[in-house]
Coordinates of C-alpha atoms in Angstrom, one line a residue:
X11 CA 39.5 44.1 138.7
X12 CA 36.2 45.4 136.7
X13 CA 36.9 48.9 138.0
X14 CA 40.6 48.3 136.4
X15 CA 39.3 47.9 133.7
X16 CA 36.8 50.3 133.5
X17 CA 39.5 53.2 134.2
X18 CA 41.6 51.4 131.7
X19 CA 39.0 52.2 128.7
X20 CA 38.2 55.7 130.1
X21 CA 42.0 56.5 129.5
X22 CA 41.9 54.6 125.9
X23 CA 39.2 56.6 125.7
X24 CA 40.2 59.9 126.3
X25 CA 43.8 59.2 124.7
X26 CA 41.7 58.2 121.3
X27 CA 39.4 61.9 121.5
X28 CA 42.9 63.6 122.2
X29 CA 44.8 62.4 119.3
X30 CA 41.3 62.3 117.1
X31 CA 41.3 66.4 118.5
X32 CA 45.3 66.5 117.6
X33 CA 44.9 65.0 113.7
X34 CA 41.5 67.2 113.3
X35 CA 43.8 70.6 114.3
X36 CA 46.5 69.6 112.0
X37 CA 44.6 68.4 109.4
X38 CA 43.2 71.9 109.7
X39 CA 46.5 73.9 110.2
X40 CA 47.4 72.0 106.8
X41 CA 47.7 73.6 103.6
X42 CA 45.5 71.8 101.3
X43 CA 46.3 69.3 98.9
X44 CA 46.2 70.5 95.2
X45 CA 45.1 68.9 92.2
X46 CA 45.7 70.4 89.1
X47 CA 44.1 69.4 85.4
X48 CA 45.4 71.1 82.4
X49 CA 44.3 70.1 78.9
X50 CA 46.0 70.3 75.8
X51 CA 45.0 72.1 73.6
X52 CA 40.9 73.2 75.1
X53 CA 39.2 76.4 74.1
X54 CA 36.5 77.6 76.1
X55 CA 34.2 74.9 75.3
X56 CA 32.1 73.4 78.2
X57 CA 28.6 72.7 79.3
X58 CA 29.5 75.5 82.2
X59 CA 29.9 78.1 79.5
X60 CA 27.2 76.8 77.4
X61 CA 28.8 74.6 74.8
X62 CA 25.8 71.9 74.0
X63 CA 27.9 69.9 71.4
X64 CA 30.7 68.9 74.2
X65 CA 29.9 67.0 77.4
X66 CA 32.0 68.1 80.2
X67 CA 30.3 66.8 83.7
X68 CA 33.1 66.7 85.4
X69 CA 34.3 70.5 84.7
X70 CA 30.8 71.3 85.4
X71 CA 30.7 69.7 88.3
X72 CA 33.7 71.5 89.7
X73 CA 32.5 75.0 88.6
X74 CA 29.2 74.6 90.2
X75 CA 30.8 73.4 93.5
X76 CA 33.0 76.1 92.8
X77 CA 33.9 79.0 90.9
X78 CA 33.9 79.6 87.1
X79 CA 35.9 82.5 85.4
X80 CA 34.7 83.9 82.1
X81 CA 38.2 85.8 81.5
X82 CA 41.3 83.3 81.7
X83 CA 43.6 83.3 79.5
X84 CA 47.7 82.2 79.1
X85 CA 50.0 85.2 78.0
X86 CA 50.9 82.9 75.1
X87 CA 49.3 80.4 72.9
X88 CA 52.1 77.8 72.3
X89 CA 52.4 74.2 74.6
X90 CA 55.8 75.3 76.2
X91 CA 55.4 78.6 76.8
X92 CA 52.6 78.7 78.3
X93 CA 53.3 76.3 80.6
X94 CA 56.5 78.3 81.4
X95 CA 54.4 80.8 82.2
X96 CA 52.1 78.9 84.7
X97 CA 54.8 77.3 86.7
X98 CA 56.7 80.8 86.9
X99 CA 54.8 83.4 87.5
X100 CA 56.4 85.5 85.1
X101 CA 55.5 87.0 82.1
X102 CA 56.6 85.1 78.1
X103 CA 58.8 88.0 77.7
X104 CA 60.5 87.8 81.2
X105 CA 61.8 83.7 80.5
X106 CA 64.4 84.3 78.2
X107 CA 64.3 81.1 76.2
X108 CA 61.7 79.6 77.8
X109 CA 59.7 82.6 75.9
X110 CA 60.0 79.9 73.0
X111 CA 58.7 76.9 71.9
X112 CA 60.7 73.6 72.4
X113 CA 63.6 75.7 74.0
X114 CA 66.1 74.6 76.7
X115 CA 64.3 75.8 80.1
X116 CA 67.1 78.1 81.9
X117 CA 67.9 76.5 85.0
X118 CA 67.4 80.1 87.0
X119 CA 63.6 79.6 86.9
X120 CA 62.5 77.2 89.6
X121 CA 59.0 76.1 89.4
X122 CA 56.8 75.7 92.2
X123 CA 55.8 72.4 92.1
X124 CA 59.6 72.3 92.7
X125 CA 59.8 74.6 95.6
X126 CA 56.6 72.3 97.0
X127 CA 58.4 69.3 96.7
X128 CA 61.6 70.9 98.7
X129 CA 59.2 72.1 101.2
X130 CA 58.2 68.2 102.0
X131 CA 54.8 67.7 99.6
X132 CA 54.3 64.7 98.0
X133 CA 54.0 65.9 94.4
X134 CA 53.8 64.2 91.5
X135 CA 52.2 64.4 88.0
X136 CA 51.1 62.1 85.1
X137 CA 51.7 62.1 80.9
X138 CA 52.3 66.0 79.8
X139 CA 53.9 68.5 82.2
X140 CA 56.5 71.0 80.8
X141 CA 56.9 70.3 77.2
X142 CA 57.6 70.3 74.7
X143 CA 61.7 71.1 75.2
X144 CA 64.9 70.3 77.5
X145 CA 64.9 71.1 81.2
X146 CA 68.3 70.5 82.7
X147 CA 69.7 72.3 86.1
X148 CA 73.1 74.5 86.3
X149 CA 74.9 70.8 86.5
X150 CA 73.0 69.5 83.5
X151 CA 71.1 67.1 85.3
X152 CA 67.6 66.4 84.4
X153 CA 64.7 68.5 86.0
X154 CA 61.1 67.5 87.3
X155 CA 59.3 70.4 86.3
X156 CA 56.3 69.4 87.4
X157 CA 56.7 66.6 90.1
X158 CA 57.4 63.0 89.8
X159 CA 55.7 60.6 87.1
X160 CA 53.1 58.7 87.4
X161 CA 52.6 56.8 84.0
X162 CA 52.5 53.2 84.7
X163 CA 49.0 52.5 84.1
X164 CA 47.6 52.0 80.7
X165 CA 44.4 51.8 79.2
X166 CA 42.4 51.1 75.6
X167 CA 42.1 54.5 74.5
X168 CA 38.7 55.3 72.5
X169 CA 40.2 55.8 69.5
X170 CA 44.1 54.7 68.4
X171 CA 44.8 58.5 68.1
X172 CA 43.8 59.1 71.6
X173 CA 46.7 58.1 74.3
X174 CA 46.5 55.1 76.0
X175 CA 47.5 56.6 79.8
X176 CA 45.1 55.5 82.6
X177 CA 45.6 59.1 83.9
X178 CA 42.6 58.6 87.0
X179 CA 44.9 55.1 87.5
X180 CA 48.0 56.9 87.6
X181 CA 46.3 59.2 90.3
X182 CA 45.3 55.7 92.3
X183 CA 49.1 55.3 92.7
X184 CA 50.2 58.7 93.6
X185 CA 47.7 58.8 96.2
X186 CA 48.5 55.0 97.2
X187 CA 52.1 56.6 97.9
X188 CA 51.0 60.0 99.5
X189 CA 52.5 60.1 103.2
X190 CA 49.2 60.7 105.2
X191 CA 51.6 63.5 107.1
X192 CA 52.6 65.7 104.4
X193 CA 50.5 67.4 101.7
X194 CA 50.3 66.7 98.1
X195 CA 50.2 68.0 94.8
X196 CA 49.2 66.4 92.0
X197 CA 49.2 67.7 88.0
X198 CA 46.8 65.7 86.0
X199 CA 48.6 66.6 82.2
X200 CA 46.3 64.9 79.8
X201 CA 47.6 64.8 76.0
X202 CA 44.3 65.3 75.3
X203 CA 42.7 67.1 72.5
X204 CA 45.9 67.8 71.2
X205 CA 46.2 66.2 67.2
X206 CA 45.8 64.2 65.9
X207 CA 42.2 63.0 66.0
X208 CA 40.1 59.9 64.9
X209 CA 38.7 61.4 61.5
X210 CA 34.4 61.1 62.1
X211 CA 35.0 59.8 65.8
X212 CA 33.0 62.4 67.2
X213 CA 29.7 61.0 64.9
X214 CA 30.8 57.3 64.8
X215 CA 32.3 56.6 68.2
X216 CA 30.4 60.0 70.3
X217 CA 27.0 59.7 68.8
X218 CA 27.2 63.6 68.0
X219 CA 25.5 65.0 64.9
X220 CA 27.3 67.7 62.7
X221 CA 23.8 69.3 63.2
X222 CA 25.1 69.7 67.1
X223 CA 27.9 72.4 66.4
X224 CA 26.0 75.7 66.7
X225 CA 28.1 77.7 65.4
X226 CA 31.3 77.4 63.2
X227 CA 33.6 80.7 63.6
X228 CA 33.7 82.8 60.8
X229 CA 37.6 82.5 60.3
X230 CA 37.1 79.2 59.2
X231 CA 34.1 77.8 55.8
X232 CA 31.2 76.0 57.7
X233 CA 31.4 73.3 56.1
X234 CA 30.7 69.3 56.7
X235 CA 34.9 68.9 57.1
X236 CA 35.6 71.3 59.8
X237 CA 31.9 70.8 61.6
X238 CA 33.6 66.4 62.1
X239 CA 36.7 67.9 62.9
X240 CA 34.9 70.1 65.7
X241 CA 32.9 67.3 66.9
X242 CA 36.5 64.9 66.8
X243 CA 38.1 67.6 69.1
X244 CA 34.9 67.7 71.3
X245 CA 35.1 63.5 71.8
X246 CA 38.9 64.5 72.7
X247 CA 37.9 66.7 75.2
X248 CA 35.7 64.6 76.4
X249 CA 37.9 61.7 77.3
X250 CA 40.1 64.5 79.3
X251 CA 36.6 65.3 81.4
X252 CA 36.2 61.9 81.8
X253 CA 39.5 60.9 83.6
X254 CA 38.9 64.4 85.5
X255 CA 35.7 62.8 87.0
X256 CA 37.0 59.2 87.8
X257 CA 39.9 61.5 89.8
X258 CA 37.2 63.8 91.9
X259 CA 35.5 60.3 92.6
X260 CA 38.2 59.3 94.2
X261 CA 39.2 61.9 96.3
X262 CA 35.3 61.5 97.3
X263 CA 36.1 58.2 98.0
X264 CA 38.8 58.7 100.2
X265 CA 37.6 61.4 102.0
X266 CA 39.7 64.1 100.8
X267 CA 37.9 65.7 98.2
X268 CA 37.1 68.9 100.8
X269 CA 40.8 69.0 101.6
X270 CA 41.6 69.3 97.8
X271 CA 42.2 72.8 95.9
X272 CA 41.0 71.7 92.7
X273 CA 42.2 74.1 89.5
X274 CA 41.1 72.8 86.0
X275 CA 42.2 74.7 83.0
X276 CA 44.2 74.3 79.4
X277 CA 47.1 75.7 78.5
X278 CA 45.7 77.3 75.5
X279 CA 43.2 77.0 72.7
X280 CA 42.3 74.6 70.3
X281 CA 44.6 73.1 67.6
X282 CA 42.7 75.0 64.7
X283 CA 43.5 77.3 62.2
X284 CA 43.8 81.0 63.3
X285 CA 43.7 79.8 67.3
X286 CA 46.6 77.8 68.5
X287 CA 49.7 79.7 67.9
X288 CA 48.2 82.6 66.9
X289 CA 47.3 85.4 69.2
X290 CA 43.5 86.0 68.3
X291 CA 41.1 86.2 71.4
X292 CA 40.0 82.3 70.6
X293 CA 43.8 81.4 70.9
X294 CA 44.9 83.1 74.4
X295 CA 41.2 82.6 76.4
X296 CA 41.0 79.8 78.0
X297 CA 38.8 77.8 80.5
X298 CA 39.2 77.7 84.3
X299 CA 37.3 76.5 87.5
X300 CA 38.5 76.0 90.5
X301 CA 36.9 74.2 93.7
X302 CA 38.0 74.7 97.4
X303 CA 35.4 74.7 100.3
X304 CA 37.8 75.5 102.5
X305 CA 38.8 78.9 100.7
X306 CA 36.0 79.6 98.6
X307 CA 33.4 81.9 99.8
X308 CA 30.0 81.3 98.3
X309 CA 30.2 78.4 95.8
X310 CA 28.6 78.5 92.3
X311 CA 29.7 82.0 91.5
X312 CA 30.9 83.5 87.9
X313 CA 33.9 85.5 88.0
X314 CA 34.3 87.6 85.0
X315 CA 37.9 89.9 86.3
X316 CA 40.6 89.3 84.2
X317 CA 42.9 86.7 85.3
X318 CA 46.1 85.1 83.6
X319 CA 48.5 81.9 83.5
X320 CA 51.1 84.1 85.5
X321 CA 48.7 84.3 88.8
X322 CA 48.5 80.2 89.4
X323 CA 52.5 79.9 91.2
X324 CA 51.3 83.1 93.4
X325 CA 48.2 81.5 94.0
X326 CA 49.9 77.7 94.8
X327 CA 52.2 79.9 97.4
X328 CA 49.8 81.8 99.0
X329 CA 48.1 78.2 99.9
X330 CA 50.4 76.5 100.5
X331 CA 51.7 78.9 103.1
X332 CA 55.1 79.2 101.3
X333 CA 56.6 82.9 101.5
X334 CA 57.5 84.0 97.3
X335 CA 60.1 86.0 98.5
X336 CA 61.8 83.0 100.1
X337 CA 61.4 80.3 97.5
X338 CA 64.3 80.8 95.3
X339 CA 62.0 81.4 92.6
X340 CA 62.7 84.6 89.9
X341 CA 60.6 87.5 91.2
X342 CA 57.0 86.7 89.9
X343 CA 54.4 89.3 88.2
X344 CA 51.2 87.1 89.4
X345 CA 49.4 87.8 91.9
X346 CA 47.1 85.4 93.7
X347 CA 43.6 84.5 93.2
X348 CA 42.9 84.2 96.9
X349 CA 40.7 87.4 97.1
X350 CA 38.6 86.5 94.2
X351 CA 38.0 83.0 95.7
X352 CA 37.2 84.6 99.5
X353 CA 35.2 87.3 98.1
X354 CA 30.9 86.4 97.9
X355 CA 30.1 88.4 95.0
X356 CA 30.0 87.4 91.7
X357 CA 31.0 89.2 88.4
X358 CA 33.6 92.1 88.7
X359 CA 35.4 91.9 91.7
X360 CA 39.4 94.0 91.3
X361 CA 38.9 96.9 89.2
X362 CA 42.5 96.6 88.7
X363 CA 41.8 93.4 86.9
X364 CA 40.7 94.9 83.8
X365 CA 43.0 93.5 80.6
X366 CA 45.6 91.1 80.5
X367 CA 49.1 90.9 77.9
X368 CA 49.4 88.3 75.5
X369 CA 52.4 87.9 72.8
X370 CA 54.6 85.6 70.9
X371 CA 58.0 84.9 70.0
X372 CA 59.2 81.8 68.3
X373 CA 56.5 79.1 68.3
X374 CA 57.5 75.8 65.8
X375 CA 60.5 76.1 63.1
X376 CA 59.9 76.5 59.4
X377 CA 61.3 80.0 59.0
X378 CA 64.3 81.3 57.8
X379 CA 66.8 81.1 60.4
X380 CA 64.8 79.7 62.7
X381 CA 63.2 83.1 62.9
X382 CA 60.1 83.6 65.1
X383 CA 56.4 85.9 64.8
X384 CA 56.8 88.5 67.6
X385 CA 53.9 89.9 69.1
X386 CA 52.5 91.9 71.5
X387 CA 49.0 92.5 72.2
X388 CA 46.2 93.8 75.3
X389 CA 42.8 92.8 76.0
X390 CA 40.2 94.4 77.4
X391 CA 36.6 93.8 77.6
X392 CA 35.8 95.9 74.5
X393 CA 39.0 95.8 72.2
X394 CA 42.1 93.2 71.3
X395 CA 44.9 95.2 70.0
X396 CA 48.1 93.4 68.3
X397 CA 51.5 94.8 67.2
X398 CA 53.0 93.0 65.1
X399 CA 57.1 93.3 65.3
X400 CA 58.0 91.6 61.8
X401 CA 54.8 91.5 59.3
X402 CA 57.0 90.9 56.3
X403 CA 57.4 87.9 57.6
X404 CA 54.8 84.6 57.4
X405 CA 52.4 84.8 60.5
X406 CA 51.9 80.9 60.1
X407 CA 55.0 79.6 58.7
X408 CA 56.4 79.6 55.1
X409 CA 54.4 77.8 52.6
X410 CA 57.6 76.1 51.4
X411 CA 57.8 74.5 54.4
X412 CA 54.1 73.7 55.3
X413 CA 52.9 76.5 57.0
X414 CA 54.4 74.6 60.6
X415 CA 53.1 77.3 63.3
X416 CA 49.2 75.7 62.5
X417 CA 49.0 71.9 63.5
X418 CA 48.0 69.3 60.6
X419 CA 44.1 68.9 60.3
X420 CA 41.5 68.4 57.9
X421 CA 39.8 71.8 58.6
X422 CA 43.9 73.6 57.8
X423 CA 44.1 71.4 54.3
X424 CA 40.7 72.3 53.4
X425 CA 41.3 76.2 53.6
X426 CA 44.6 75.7 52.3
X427 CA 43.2 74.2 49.1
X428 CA 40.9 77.2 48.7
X429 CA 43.4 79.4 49.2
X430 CA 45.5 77.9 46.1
X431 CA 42.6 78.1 44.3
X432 CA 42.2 81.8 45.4
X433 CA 43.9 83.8 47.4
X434 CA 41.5 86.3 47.9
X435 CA 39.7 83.6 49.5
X436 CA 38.5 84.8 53.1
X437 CA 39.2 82.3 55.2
X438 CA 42.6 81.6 53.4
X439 CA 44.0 85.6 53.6
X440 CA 42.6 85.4 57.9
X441 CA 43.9 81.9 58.7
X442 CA 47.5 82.2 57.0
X443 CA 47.7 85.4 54.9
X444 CA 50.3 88.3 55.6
X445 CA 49.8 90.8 58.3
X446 CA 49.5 94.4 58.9
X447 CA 52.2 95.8 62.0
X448 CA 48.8 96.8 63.6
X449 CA 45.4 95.1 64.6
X450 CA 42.5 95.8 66.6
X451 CA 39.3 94.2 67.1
X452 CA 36.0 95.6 68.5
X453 CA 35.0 92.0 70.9
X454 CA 31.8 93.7 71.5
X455 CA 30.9 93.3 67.6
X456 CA 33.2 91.1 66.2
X457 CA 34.4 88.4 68.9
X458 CA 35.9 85.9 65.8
X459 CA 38.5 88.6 65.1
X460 CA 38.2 88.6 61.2
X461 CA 37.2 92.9 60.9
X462 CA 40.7 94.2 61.7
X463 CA 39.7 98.2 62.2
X464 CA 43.6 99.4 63.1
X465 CA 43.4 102.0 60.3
X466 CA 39.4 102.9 61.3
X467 CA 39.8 106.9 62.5
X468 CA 37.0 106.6 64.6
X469 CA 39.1 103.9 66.1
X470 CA 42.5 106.5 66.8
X471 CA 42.1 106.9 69.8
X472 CA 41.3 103.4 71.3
X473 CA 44.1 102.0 69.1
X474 CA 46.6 105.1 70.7
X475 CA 45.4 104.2 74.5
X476 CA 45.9 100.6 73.9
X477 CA 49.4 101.0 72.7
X478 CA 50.1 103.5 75.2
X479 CA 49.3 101.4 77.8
X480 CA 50.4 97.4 76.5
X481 CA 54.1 99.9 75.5
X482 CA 54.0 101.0 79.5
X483 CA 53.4 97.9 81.1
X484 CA 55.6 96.3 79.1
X485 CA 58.7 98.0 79.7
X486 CA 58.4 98.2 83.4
X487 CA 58.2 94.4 83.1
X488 CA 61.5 95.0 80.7
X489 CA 60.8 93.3 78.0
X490 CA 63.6 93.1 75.7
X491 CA 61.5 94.6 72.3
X492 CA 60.3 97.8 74.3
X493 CA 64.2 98.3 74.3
X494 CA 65.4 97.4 70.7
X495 CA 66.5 93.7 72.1
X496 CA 64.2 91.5 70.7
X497 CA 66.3 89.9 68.1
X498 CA 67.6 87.7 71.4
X499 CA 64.5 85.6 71.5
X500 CA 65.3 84.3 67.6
X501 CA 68.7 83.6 68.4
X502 CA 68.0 81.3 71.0
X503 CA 68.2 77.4 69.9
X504 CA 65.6 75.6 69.3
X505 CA 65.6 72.2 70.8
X506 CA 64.1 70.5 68.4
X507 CA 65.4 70.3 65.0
X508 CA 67.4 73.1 64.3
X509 CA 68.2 74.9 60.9
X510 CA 64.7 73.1 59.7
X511 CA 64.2 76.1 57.1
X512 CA 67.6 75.8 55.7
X513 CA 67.5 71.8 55.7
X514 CA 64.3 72.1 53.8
X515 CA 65.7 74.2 51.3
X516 CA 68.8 72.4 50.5
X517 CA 66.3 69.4 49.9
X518 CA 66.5 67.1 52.9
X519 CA 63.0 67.4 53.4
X520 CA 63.0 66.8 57.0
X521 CA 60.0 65.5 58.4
X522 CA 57.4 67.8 60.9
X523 CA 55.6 65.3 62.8
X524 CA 52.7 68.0 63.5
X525 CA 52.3 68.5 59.6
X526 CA 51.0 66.9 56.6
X527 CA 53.3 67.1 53.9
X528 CA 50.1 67.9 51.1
X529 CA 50.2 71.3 53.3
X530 CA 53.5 72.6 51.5
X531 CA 53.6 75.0 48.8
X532 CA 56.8 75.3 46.9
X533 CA 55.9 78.2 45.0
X534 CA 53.8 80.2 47.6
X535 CA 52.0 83.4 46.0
X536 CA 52.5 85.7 48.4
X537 CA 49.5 88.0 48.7
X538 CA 50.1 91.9 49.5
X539 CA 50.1 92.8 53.5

């Protein structure tokens, strides 16, 4: 009997090492699981890039471990858009109305958390994923841009301005109801440091000094109002850093933090005067690290190639093993990261990778008809060079109306009440003064964007190569304004209250929940261009 027994736990045995073997090769021949953090509303400002007066561990922690890339940006500088644009793969100018701000997503765009959720993953998201706007399909019907929700969990936010989502809880449950056969994908879409803030929570409830901001950018007065409202956005981002860590703790925890393609960004720049909305360098660069033993090279490295928001869906494809051509997605312009993350050097590593396309349509309402900003604009390392397709009109929004393409903040009032004082007034004529159809920036000399040289002959021929080359690219992507189209993008409807200009003016006065009312001007001066 004891040598029955004996054989009996040498076949347990070898049964157990053969299915141990078996889950080990397919955990192996498994795509990896994805986790994805995008901010709201973040500029380049993290202990990674050198930012002392915002603590960001976890980001840190990820871009140590990882990779950290010192030219990100999105294509476009607006929530919705931008967003568009990351779960696309195609350029602002290539969406049709998703090239707008709260617009009605066509249903001929598939996104790939969609596509990764036909192929079997287990994705899901939490608080913020495509917005703000309506996303129906062809039968009207609802759409999960982004996965399904995860939102139960709440939690007492710092401050009553920030949001009350337990987003690392959320994440609890999502994995909680991950099959352990399937991959997942997860986007972690804080609401965080979007406005409003706390007014003095970065001093009162962060311990931060004003003292602790370095360096206040010359398009906006260094003074003691914008340096709290600074130190409120860095407490904001903060919280979002915060929920980012509990999250990677618990992938530790279970064991699947190595398995996990980790890709922490924002989906543009700070909600400041002259930056979100706008199309300055501040407004379109944005941060990004991304950590994946698995596919990642040498760890720790800084990559400084130009990379954009149309990249991540060819990037999620190419790991997830999913063939573009054959995802029922629109024909993407990305191209996938994967080299840059399998390469060991650090720096410069695709010379083709050398200047990325930004631009702008229609961003909030508070125009005439609805009526949008168009731009168009390249980056290089040197130069930022902007076309501007309608300067007569407001770049920020009409006074009348409140000036509605700059979010409400104590740092827009302030310059706004300079700027009624004078309107010569620096920081008045860069953060919402008319434009010239031409701009261009030396970024070697003048990184803040406030010495426009466009009309500089020593300039010519930059400014000539520039538009040569943005004009090229961008009608071999077909963009409707290289072609004498680009009226389209204003006549698309806005989701989101409609006719606001027109409203306004008849005296309805109806209400902007991203303005302050004290931010109108019913007589505006308007300045010469």
């Amino acid at each position: 009997m004891k040598w029955f027994l004996k054989l009996l736990a040498s076949v347990t045995l070898c049964v157990s090492l053969l299915e141990g073997a078996a889950d080990a090769e397919a955990a192996e021949q498994r795509p990896p699981n994805i986790l994805l953090a995008i901010a709201d509303d973040w500029s380049v400002h993290a202990g990674a890039y050198g930012t002392k007066w915002i603590k960001t561990p976890a980001f840190d922690r990820v871009a140590e471990q990882g990779l950290l890339f010192t030219r990100a940006y999105t294509p476009m500088a607006k929530c919705a858009p931008s967003r568009a644009i990351l779960l696309t793969g195609r350029q602002l100018w290539q969406l049709e109305e998703a090239a707008n701000h709260q617009p009605y997503f066509p249903a001929k765009f598939k996104t790939w958390p969609e596509v990764l959720a036909e192929r079997g993953w287990h994705v899901g998201c939490t608080a913020k994923g495509w917005a703000p706007g309506i996303a129906n399909d062809a039968a009207g019907r609802p759409r999960r841009l982004t996965g399904t929700p995860y939102n139960a969990r709440k939690a007492s936010p710092p401050t009553p301005k920030i949001s009350n989502n337990d987003y690392a809880g959320n994440f609890v449950d999502f994995l909680d109801a991950a099959p352990k056969d399937a991959p997942w994908c997860f986007w972690y879409g804080a609401l965080e440091p979007h406005r409003s803030y706390e007014y003095r929570s970065g001093v009162e409830q962060g311990g931060k000094k004003l003292a602790d901001v370095d360096r206040v950018p010359g398009y906006w007065p260094d003074d003691e109002t914008v340096r709290h409202d600074m130190l409120d956005y860095a407490f904001e981002v903060e919280h979002f850093d915060r929920h980012l860590g509990r999250m990677i703790d618990e992938l530790e925890k279970r064991g699947l933090l190595d398995q996990t393609l980790i890709i922490v960004t924002s989906d543009h720049g700070m909600p400041f005067p002259r930056v979100k909305g706008y199309a300055y360098h501040d407004s379109n660069h944005v941060p990004l690290a991304i950590r994946w033993p698995g596919g990642i090279a040498r760890s720790g490295r800084v990559i400084d190639d130009f990379v954009d928001f149309t990249d991540v869906a060819a990037t999620v494809l190419d790991y997830a093993r999913i063939d573009a051509a054959a995802s029922g997605m629109q024909p993407m312009i990305g191209k996938s990261w994967r080299p840059l993350l399998e390469s060991d050097t650090s720096g410069s590593i695709d010379p083709n990778r050398d200047h990325v396309l930004i631009g702008k349509e229609r961003t909030d309402v508070g125009r005439p008809h609805d009526w949008g900003y168009p731009i168009r604009g390249i980056v290089t390392r040197d130069y930022l060079f902007l076309r501007n397709y309608e300067p007569t009109r407001w770049p920020a929004g009409n006074p009348e109306t409140g000036y509605l393409d700059t979010d409400s903040s104590p740092t827009k009032t302030l310059i706004l009440r300079q700027g009624r004082a004078d309107r010569s007034n620096l920081h008045w004529r860069l953060c919402f003064g008319m434009r010239p159809a031409e701009e261009l920036y030396d970024l070697r000399q003048d990184p803040d964007c406030v010495n426009n040289r466009a009309g500089d002959e020593a300039l010519a021929k930059v400014k000539g190569e520039l538009l040569e080359r943005m004009t090229g690219e961008l009608k071999r992507q077909d963009d409707p304004r290289m072609f004498g189209r680009g009226d389209m993008f204003d006549k698309y409807p806005s989701a989101s209250k409609p006719g606001f200009y027109d409203s306004y003016s008849r005296g309805e006065k109806p209400k902007a929940g991203w303005a302050d009312p004290e931010d109108t001007e019913p007589n505006p001066i308007e300045p010469t261009p």
